[in-house]
Amino acid sequence: MTLSKTIENLKEETLIRYLSKSEVHWYNTPEYFSPLYRKFIATLIEGKEPEGFREKFLQQSIDVQNELINDECYKNSGVLFDRYLLCIYPARYEPSNPRKLKDHELNERGLLSYLQKEYGRSSNEHQSFQLSREIEGILQLLPYEDGDVEGKEIKEKYKVEAKSSCFKLVVLKHKLSLINKKWMELIRYREPSKASQASMDNIVDFNMSSDEHAKLNTAVIKRFYFEIDEGKAAGDDTYSFRINQIPYYLRVLEEQVKQELWVALTKGKNIESTKERILNRFEVCKSEVVGGLVNHHYKDYDQKLMDQLQHTILVNQFSNSFLAENELIKLCSDEFFTFSHSTDWLTSNNENERIEGLMNELGIPENEFKKEWVAMASTLARMLSFTNKTLRQLMPTTQMNICILIVAILKSPQSSRNKAVKSKIAGSSKNNYSIYNDLKKAHDWIIKNDPDLRDKHSISKLRPTSLSFFKSIYEEIHYSLVCSVEGKKVSHGTFNKMRLIHFDIVSDLLGKLRKQSHLYTIWIIESYYVKKRNGDLGPQELPLSLNVPGSKHGLLGIIEHHIINTEWGGALESLKERHSVTWNPVSWMKEQVLESNIEL
């Protein structure tokens, strides 16, 4: 096969396995599960056969086929996905293959031969290949700065003790580089001083964008992350299975910080002292967790490397999106909305009253008001509510009316809000676009395909840049509304100061968390969440959900409880159906081997 054909096949495979739309009904948080796994489970529930495993199995030698048949996964009932992974990724050099490399495979010649056979690496390139350099290149993603002595020692330890994982990562790096030579830049950590380089539109859960570059960027990074995730053990003793929850925890932390600053802003409290209180609380939580809890030592360095890499990637992604969002807010900060008339219409369910109030506020003639704005605003209100918990402080009617106001502002001749916004999608030539048109396109698709907004895929029809833009204006209008209702003077400067402090705090906390383990990150945020609320648990919240043997106290799992019970919907009812499926192709596999032996 030619190299160009190999690359073409890799792109297609990456998009199909790691981005194609799949059923999310059986998950509260489907984004935490490999798209390949979701597709696998959906196929089994439908009573169909998983794709590709027969063809891949038949391509293998008799020795490899026998090895797959005798694998331990057929002795255990709960490892269906491992059976599938072994069939479609039969070589141990692949990260998604759940078995470690054998000793005789852990050499440069074997690795190069595999890359040449499977991914068209030219034999002429072998002379320039340096295994140590390739491994060091992938380990550069870990959260260690140049000159970090401890970090250097840890990486050297990985090169010796996690050799199997290092080889697998080199293979993964090589095949993704065939698709996009600069793919690692999409997940590399950006310092706050380099926020202008950050983007939030390159890696998007369920990316259903019309931009092919955006979809491929997402698919490549999802493949990198989930190939690592698929091939490693669940890690019951190290709680590795909880790494996928990290983005949710980071979002909770960011929203808790914003909420506290928001209260200080609207109550007229000192924002600087609030900042100090937040930072001090975080440091107390961090010290208690890092200093007071048992450090879980890994018996398996291959597992430790993959866990640390996954955690680092997730924090980097969140941080880069946060930086990009702040850059967008700075671009929008010149114009600030304040109410000039009565705000009573914002709480009205009467369509005529709210339209009249809006036209009066913006000075829009009756013949220029578009009924479609109301429908678009309804979609926008639900999308904002689903993606940002801190926006739920107002009644649904008021949220809806604020969104109508936002849409109308975009089309107001007096506003500069509807200017072209830059998306920063790597490789794309269509980065400048209209926010209004993006919302209109997403709304039209949702009304036609998912009017009740039950599927998380639908949210991704709107670019994250657009969502952040709308969220920014929403918060601005909410602040102006509070000031109007309470008879306070609106302070554009104080509001922007609150945002700046929010950025400073969160970027600082993210920089500290990326250097922690996934367990410490979870514990610190759980502790912060409880301390902020002074230990006041709601009637539906569990005080403990995960006890850590040997620690001074258990992990307060309130946030975990929220993930399970409140995130998006009620998928728990369908959980049993997901866990009831069975699949065992070993009889078919044995028949094929038997037939091959007869032919020989």
Tab-separated table of C-alpha atoms in Angstrom, residues 11-394:
chain	number	residue	atom	x	y	z
A	11	LYS	CA	-7.872	9.727	8.360
A	12	GLU	CA	-11.022	7.828	7.485
A	13	GLU	CA	-10.508	5.323	10.297
A	14	THR	CA	-9.853	8.114	12.812
A	15	LEU	CA	-13.046	9.970	11.887
A	16	ILE	CA	-15.178	6.811	11.907
A	17	ARG	CA	-13.846	5.325	15.136
A	18	TYR	CA	-13.320	8.434	17.216
A	19	LEU	CA	-15.791	11.044	16.012
A	20	SER	CA	-18.696	9.451	14.157
A	21	LYS	CA	-22.067	10.011	15.822
A	22	SER	CA	-23.179	7.227	18.160
A	23	GLU	CA	-26.029	6.630	20.571
A	24	VAL	CA	-25.685	8.511	23.886
A	25	HIS	CA	-28.913	7.310	25.513
A	26	TRP	CA	-27.130	4.892	27.848
A	27	TYR	CA	-24.791	7.482	29.409
A	28	ASN	CA	-25.230	10.540	31.623
A	29	THR	CA	-21.847	11.799	30.442
A	30	PRO	CA	-21.152	10.101	27.077
A	31	GLU	CA	-18.173	12.374	26.427
A	32	TYR	CA	-16.255	10.470	29.124
A	33	PHE	CA	-16.471	7.224	27.133
A	34	SER	CA	-14.520	6.321	24.008
A	35	PRO	CA	-16.607	6.933	20.862
A	36	LEU	CA	-15.380	3.527	19.682
A	37	TYR	CA	-16.733	1.953	22.879
A	38	ARG	CA	-20.085	3.745	22.560
A	39	LYS	CA	-20.415	2.543	18.985
A	40	PHE	CA	-19.452	-0.997	20.016
A	41	ILE	CA	-22.095	-1.113	22.776
A	42	ALA	CA	-24.805	0.425	20.572
A	43	THR	CA	-24.131	-2.202	17.902
A	44	LEU	CA	-24.473	-5.041	20.412
A	45	ILE	CA	-27.681	-3.611	21.894
A	46	GLU	CA	-29.124	-3.448	18.384
A	47	GLY	CA	-28.313	-7.144	17.998
A	48	LYS	CA	-25.716	-6.509	15.306
A	49	GLU	CA	-22.092	-7.540	14.940
A	50	PRO	CA	-19.264	-5.075	15.709
A	51	GLU	CA	-17.570	-3.675	12.627
A	52	GLY	CA	-14.211	-4.759	11.298
A	53	PHE	CA	-13.211	-7.504	13.715
A	54	ARG	CA	-13.721	-10.417	11.280
A	55	GLU	CA	-11.695	-8.801	8.504
A	56	LYS	CA	-8.861	-7.862	10.847
A	57	PHE	CA	-8.730	-11.309	12.436
A	58	LEU	CA	-8.548	-13.070	9.082
A	59	GLN	CA	-5.605	-10.871	8.039
A	60	GLN	CA	-3.457	-12.237	10.893
A	61	SER	CA	-1.070	-15.168	10.829
A	62	ILE	CA	-2.125	-18.485	12.402
A	63	ASP	CA	0.203	-17.824	15.354
A	64	VAL	CA	-1.386	-14.428	16.060
A	65	GLN	CA	-4.874	-15.887	15.652
A	66	ASN	CA	-4.114	-18.616	18.187
A	67	GLU	CA	-2.668	-16.066	20.587
A	68	LEU	CA	-5.853	-13.994	20.366
A	69	ILE	CA	-8.048	-17.078	20.901
A	70	ASN	CA	-6.108	-18.046	24.023
A	71	ASP	CA	-6.143	-14.569	25.537
A	72	GLU	CA	-7.312	-14.290	29.142
A	73	CYS	CA	-10.165	-11.948	28.160
A	74	TYR	CA	-12.225	-14.997	27.149
A	75	LYS	CA	-11.988	-16.336	30.699
A	76	ASN	CA	-13.556	-13.204	32.210
A	77	SER	CA	-17.163	-12.210	31.597
A	78	GLY	CA	-16.884	-8.422	31.966
A	79	VAL	CA	-14.257	-7.566	29.369
A	80	LEU	CA	-16.234	-7.534	26.108
A	81	PHE	CA	-14.506	-4.431	24.828
A	82	ASP	CA	-11.041	-5.945	25.376
A	83	ARG	CA	-12.074	-8.815	23.067
A	84	TYR	CA	-12.992	-6.317	20.379
A	85	LEU	CA	-9.839	-4.245	20.856
A	86	LEU	CA	-7.623	-7.312	20.540
A	87	CYS	CA	-9.306	-8.154	17.236
A	88	ILE	CA	-9.058	-4.717	15.612
A	89	TYR	CA	-5.693	-3.836	17.214
A	90	PRO	CA	-3.994	-7.281	17.262
A	91	ALA	CA	-0.421	-5.952	17.477
A	92	ARG	CA	0.871	-5.201	20.962
A	93	TYR	CA	2.653	-2.146	19.601
A	94	GLU	CA	-0.763	-0.450	19.415
A	95	PRO	CA	-1.811	1.542	22.540
A	96	SER	CA	-5.397	0.259	22.257
A	97	ASN	CA	-4.166	-3.323	22.504
A	98	PRO	CA	-4.649	-4.066	26.224
A	99	ARG	CA	-1.582	-6.322	26.467
A	100	LYS	CA	1.971	-5.194	27.206
A	101	LEU	CA	4.716	-5.739	24.691
A	102	LYS	CA	6.721	-8.928	25.111
A	103	ASP	CA	10.407	-8.666	25.962
A	104	HIS	CA	11.520	-9.699	22.471
A	105	GLU	CA	9.387	-6.894	20.969
A	106	LEU	CA	10.994	-4.156	23.092
A	107	ASN	CA	13.745	-3.254	20.667
A	108	GLU	CA	14.253	-0.573	18.049
A	109	ARG	CA	14.453	-2.992	15.120
A	110	GLY	CA	11.106	-4.598	15.958
A	111	LEU	CA	9.455	-1.213	16.367
A	112	LEU	CA	10.809	0.091	13.064
A	113	SER	CA	9.729	-3.055	11.255
A	114	TYR	CA	6.223	-2.630	12.591
A	115	LEU	CA	6.058	1.029	11.527
A	116	GLN	CA	7.299	0.066	8.075
A	117	LYS	CA	4.803	-2.783	7.708
A	118	GLU	CA	1.694	-1.047	9.088
A	119	TYR	CA	2.257	2.651	8.396
A	120	GLY	CA	4.467	2.799	5.325
A	121	ARG	CA	7.573	4.126	7.022
A	122	SER	CA	10.359	4.097	4.458
A	123	SER	CA	13.374	1.924	5.229
A	124	ASN	CA	15.504	4.929	4.233
A	125	GLU	CA	14.086	6.786	7.240
A	126	HIS	CA	15.456	4.195	9.640
A	127	GLN	CA	18.893	5.798	9.582
A	128	SER	CA	17.546	9.062	10.999
A	129	PHE	CA	15.406	7.326	13.609
A	130	GLN	CA	16.476	7.707	17.231
A	131	LEU	CA	14.221	5.857	19.644
A	132	SER	CA	15.347	7.887	22.665
A	133	ARG	CA	14.532	11.129	20.829
A	134	GLU	CA	11.101	9.824	19.802
A	135	ILE	CA	10.274	8.818	23.386
A	136	GLU	CA	11.539	12.112	24.764
A	137	GLY	CA	9.356	13.936	22.229
A	138	ILE	CA	6.163	12.340	23.506
A	139	LEU	CA	7.162	12.731	27.174
A	140	GLN	CA	7.461	16.469	26.551
A	141	LEU	CA	3.682	16.593	27.024
A	142	LEU	CA	4.119	15.833	30.729
A	143	PRO	CA	3.916	18.864	33.072
A	144	TYR	CA	7.636	19.356	33.638
A	145	GLU	CA	9.476	22.519	32.694
A	146	ASP	CA	12.988	22.636	31.271
A	147	GLY	CA	15.460	22.421	34.107
A	148	ASP	CA	13.023	20.574	36.391
A	149	VAL	CA	15.391	18.061	38.049
A	150	GLU	CA	12.606	15.970	39.610
A	151	GLY	CA	10.694	15.942	36.336
A	152	LYS	CA	13.780	14.759	34.469
A	153	GLU	CA	14.246	11.920	36.952
A	154	ILE	CA	10.615	10.851	36.560
A	155	LYS	CA	10.891	10.790	32.769
A	156	GLU	CA	14.095	8.741	32.950
A	157	LYS	CA	12.285	6.328	35.261
A	158	TYR	CA	9.471	5.978	32.733
A	159	LYS	CA	11.935	5.191	29.945
A	160	VAL	CA	13.151	2.191	31.939
A	161	GLU	CA	10.129	1.014	33.947
A	162	ALA	CA	7.376	1.927	31.440
A	163	LYS	CA	9.135	0.749	28.320
A	164	SER	CA	6.052	-0.963	26.875
A	165	SER	CA	3.971	2.213	27.156
A	166	CYS	CA	6.790	4.314	25.702
A	167	PHE	CA	6.948	2.083	22.619
A	168	LYS	CA	3.164	2.196	22.220
A	169	LEU	CA	3.226	5.999	22.469
A	170	VAL	CA	5.907	6.240	19.793
A	171	VAL	CA	3.665	4.238	17.442
A	172	LEU	CA	0.675	6.430	18.268
A	173	LYS	CA	2.708	9.613	17.769
A	174	HIS	CA	3.945	8.365	14.395
A	175	LYS	CA	0.571	7.433	12.944
A	176	LEU	CA	-1.104	10.658	14.135
A	177	SER	CA	1.768	12.662	12.661
A	178	LEU	CA	0.936	11.128	9.279
A	179	ILE	CA	-2.461	12.831	9.566
A	180	ASN	CA	-1.247	16.112	11.092
A	181	LYS	CA	2.448	16.773	11.759
A	182	LYS	CA	1.555	19.464	14.304
A	183	TRP	CA	-1.118	17.548	16.222
A	184	MET	CA	0.757	17.814	19.535
A	185	GLU	CA	0.459	21.600	19.400
A	186	LEU	CA	-3.302	21.198	19.814
A	187	ILE	CA	-2.859	19.807	23.344
A	188	ARG	CA	0.330	21.511	24.460
A	189	TYR	CA	-0.043	23.693	27.551
A	190	ARG	CA	-0.133	27.450	26.936
A	191	GLU	CA	1.089	29.840	29.584
A	192	PRO	CA	-1.385	32.670	30.347
A	193	SER	CA	1.109	35.087	28.767
A	194	LYS	CA	0.594	33.208	25.465
A	195	ALA	CA	-3.204	33.187	25.589
A	196	SER	CA	-3.421	34.605	22.073
A	197	GLN	CA	-2.197	31.218	20.746
A	198	ALA	CA	-4.972	29.272	22.498
A	199	SER	CA	-8.100	27.965	20.790
A	200	MET	CA	-11.359	26.439	22.009
A	201	ASP	CA	-12.604	25.190	18.615
A	202	ASN	CA	-9.983	22.560	17.767
A	203	ILE	CA	-11.066	19.908	20.274
A	204	VAL	CA	-14.823	19.720	20.772
A	205	ASP	CA	-16.835	16.877	22.278
A	206	PHE	CA	-19.066	15.265	19.595
A	207	ASN	CA	-17.759	17.808	17.070
A	208	MET	CA	-20.468	18.153	14.393
A	209	SER	CA	-19.037	21.318	12.888
A	210	SER	CA	-19.303	21.877	9.153
A	211	ASP	CA	-15.566	22.672	9.118
A	212	GLU	CA	-13.651	19.550	8.065
A	213	HIS	CA	-10.419	20.764	9.696
A	214	ALA	CA	-12.192	21.223	13.037
A	215	LYS	CA	-13.628	17.708	12.880
A	216	LEU	CA	-10.314	16.106	11.940
A	217	ASN	CA	-8.449	18.015	14.672
A	218	THR	CA	-10.965	16.772	17.218
A	219	ALA	CA	-10.844	13.202	15.919
A	220	VAL	CA	-7.032	13.091	16.043
A	221	ILE	CA	-6.865	14.252	19.662
A	222	LYS	CA	-9.771	12.032	20.707
A	223	ARG	CA	-7.921	9.129	19.116
A	224	PHE	CA	-4.748	9.977	21.015
A	225	TYR	CA	-6.565	10.234	24.335
A	226	PHE	CA	-8.896	7.254	23.937
A	227	GLU	CA	-6.345	4.870	22.420
A	228	ILE	CA	-4.402	5.393	25.638
A	229	ASP	CA	-7.577	4.994	27.692
A	230	GLU	CA	-8.784	1.878	25.868
A	231	GLY	CA	-5.552	-0.050	26.201
A	232	LYS	CA	-4.767	0.500	29.870
A	233	ALA	CA	-6.343	-1.217	32.860
A	234	ALA	CA	-9.248	0.398	34.711
A	235	GLY	CA	-6.952	0.698	37.712
A	236	ASP	CA	-9.296	-0.089	40.584
A	237	ASP	CA	-6.507	0.408	43.120
A	238	THR	CA	-5.379	3.723	41.587
A	239	TYR	CA	-8.882	4.925	40.569
A	240	SER	CA	-7.623	5.399	37.028
A	241	PHE	CA	-11.191	5.003	35.776
A	242	ARG	CA	-11.999	8.427	37.278
A	243	ILE	CA	-9.515	10.359	35.137
A	244	ASN	CA	-12.233	10.900	32.533
A	245	GLN	CA	-14.175	12.963	35.086
A	246	ILE	CA	-11.427	15.585	35.361
A	247	PRO	CA	-13.025	18.061	32.884
A	248	TYR	CA	-16.229	18.046	34.921
A	249	TYR	CA	-14.311	18.757	38.130
A	250	LEU	CA	-12.375	21.585	36.497
A	251	ARG	CA	-15.602	23.111	35.217
A	252	VAL	CA	-17.118	22.929	38.700
A	253	LEU	CA	-14.052	24.659	40.168
A	254	GLU	CA	-14.112	27.410	37.535
A	255	GLU	CA	-17.832	28.009	38.059
A	256	GLN	CA	-17.492	28.033	41.854
A	257	VAL	CA	-14.800	30.712	41.599
A	258	LYS	CA	-16.954	32.786	39.250
A	259	GLN	CA	-20.013	32.404	41.446
A	260	GLU	CA	-18.169	33.707	44.514
A	261	LEU	CA	-16.789	36.671	42.583
A	262	TRP	CA	-20.251	37.327	41.145
A	263	VAL	CA	-21.760	37.499	44.633
A	264	ALA	CA	-19.018	39.921	45.687
A	265	LEU	CA	-19.705	42.070	42.615
A	266	THR	CA	-23.491	42.238	43.031
A	267	LYS	CA	-23.338	42.668	46.827
A	268	GLY	CA	-20.809	45.479	46.593
A	269	LYS	CA	-18.087	43.541	48.433
A	270	ASN	CA	-14.370	43.974	47.913
A	271	ILE	CA	-13.374	41.784	44.948
A	272	GLU	CA	-9.669	41.828	45.811
A	273	SER	CA	-10.323	40.430	49.299
A	274	THR	CA	-12.581	37.801	47.731
A	275	LYS	CA	-9.689	36.823	45.477
A	276	GLU	CA	-7.415	36.368	48.475
A	277	ARG	CA	-10.036	34.267	50.259
A	278	ILE	CA	-10.421	31.984	47.216
A	279	LEU	CA	-6.661	31.519	46.767
A	280	ASN	CA	-6.120	30.884	50.476
A	281	ARG	CA	-8.942	28.327	50.560
A	282	PHE	CA	-7.431	26.511	47.586
A	283	GLU	CA	-3.982	26.419	49.194
A	284	VAL	CA	-5.466	25.006	52.417
A	285	CYS	CA	-7.257	22.292	50.439
A	286	LYS	CA	-4.142	21.505	48.418
A	287	SER	CA	-1.961	21.280	51.535
A	288	GLU	CA	-4.445	19.048	53.335
A	289	VAL	CA	-4.775	16.689	50.390
A	290	VAL	CA	-1.134	16.483	49.328
A	291	GLY	CA	0.177	16.430	52.877
A	292	GLY	CA	-2.536	14.506	54.660
A	293	LEU	CA	-3.669	11.745	52.321
A	294	VAL	CA	-1.860	8.588	51.426
A	295	ASN	CA	0.022	8.897	48.172
A	296	HIS	CA	-1.105	5.973	46.038
A	297	HIS	CA	2.047	4.333	44.786
A	298	TYR	CA	1.743	2.622	41.439
A	299	LYS	CA	2.942	-0.949	41.166
A	300	ASP	CA	2.749	-0.631	37.390
A	301	TYR	CA	4.751	2.209	35.818
A	302	ASP	CA	3.125	1.631	32.429
A	303	GLN	CA	-0.207	2.440	34.067
A	304	LYS	CA	1.254	5.428	35.886
A	305	LEU	CA	2.682	6.967	32.711
A	306	MET	CA	-0.569	6.620	30.794
A	307	ASP	CA	-2.602	7.981	33.734
A	308	GLN	CA	-0.354	11.001	34.117
A	309	LEU	CA	-0.386	11.689	30.402
A	310	GLN	CA	-4.185	11.516	30.268
A	311	HIS	CA	-4.577	13.822	33.272
A	312	THR	CA	-2.123	16.340	31.824
A	313	ILE	CA	-3.885	16.348	28.449
A	314	LEU	CA	-7.289	16.998	30.018
A	315	VAL	CA	-6.033	19.878	32.172
A	316	ASN	CA	-4.165	21.342	29.187
A	317	GLN	CA	-7.284	21.194	27.021
A	318	PHE	CA	-9.426	22.867	29.663
A	319	SER	CA	-6.790	25.517	30.332
A	320	ASN	CA	-6.297	26.332	26.642
A	321	SER	CA	-10.052	26.673	26.095
A	322	PHE	CA	-10.269	28.917	29.148
A	323	LEU	CA	-7.452	31.131	27.859
A	324	ALA	CA	-9.133	31.390	24.446
A	325	GLU	CA	-12.424	32.312	26.095
A	326	ASN	CA	-10.743	35.106	28.010
A	327	GLU	CA	-9.163	36.450	24.813
A	328	LEU	CA	-12.633	36.539	23.252
A	329	ILE	CA	-14.064	38.381	26.264
A	330	LYS	CA	-11.346	41.033	25.948
A	331	LEU	CA	-12.368	41.607	22.332
A	332	CYS	CA	-15.987	42.096	23.411
A	333	SER	CA	-15.270	44.308	26.429
A	334	ASP	CA	-15.334	47.675	24.612
A	335	GLU	CA	-19.115	47.649	24.272
A	336	PHE	CA	-21.234	47.282	27.412
A	337	PHE	CA	-25.012	46.984	27.647
A	338	THR	CA	-27.022	48.953	30.212
A	339	PHE	CA	-30.794	49.240	30.562
A	340	SER	CA	-32.347	52.616	29.780
A	341	HIS	CA	-35.996	51.709	30.458
A	342	SER	CA	-38.112	49.513	32.707
A	343	THR	CA	-37.011	45.878	32.897
A	344	ASP	CA	-40.426	44.477	33.877
A	345	TRP	CA	-40.826	42.855	30.456
A	346	LEU	CA	-37.905	40.517	31.208
A	347	THR	CA	-40.056	38.552	33.673
A	348	SER	CA	-43.115	38.431	31.406
A	349	ASN	CA	-44.421	35.325	29.656
A	350	ASN	CA	-46.639	37.472	27.439
A	351	GLU	CA	-45.059	37.599	23.992
A	352	ASN	CA	-46.504	41.016	23.102
A	353	GLU	CA	-45.241	42.554	26.368
A	354	ARG	CA	-41.701	41.272	26.015
A	355	ILE	CA	-41.460	42.220	22.330
A	356	GLU	CA	-42.746	45.706	23.074
A	357	GLY	CA	-40.311	46.073	25.981
A	358	LEU	CA	-37.396	44.869	23.877
A	359	MET	CA	-38.194	47.191	20.946
A	360	ASN	CA	-38.510	50.093	23.369
A	361	GLU	CA	-35.162	49.260	24.997
A	362	LEU	CA	-33.246	48.933	21.724
A	363	GLY	CA	-35.215	51.452	19.686
A	364	ILE	CA	-36.164	48.867	17.074
A	365	PRO	CA	-39.144	49.710	14.801
A	366	GLU	CA	-41.929	47.120	14.944
A	367	ASN	CA	-41.476	46.134	11.302
A	368	GLU	CA	-37.801	45.258	11.912
A	369	PHE	CA	-38.432	42.771	14.716
A	370	LYS	CA	-38.110	39.181	13.462
A	371	LYS	CA	-40.223	36.401	14.966
A	372	GLU	CA	-37.386	33.972	14.291
A	373	TRP	CA	-35.364	35.775	16.983
A	374	VAL	CA	-37.692	34.320	19.631
A	375	ALA	CA	-37.243	30.771	18.333
A	376	MET	CA	-33.462	31.189	18.078
A	377	ALA	CA	-33.371	32.630	21.597
A	378	SER	CA	-35.247	29.597	22.955
A	379	THR	CA	-32.598	27.286	21.509
A	380	LEU	CA	-29.787	29.512	22.785
A	381	ALA	CA	-31.247	29.651	26.315
A	382	ARG	CA	-31.329	25.880	26.564
A	383	MET	CA	-27.807	25.491	25.186
A	384	LEU	CA	-26.395	28.026	27.649
A	385	SER	CA	-28.236	26.418	30.540
A	386	PHE	CA	-26.900	22.973	29.684
A	387	THR	CA	-23.291	24.092	29.321
A	388	ASN	CA	-22.953	26.509	32.234
A	389	LYS	CA	-24.505	25.871	35.624
A	390	THR	CA	-23.870	29.407	36.939
A	391	LEU	CA	-26.326	30.819	34.377
A	392	ARG	CA	-29.221	29.027	36.073
A	393	GLN	CA	-29.641	31.657	38.781
A	394	LEU	CA	-32.545	33.329	36.965
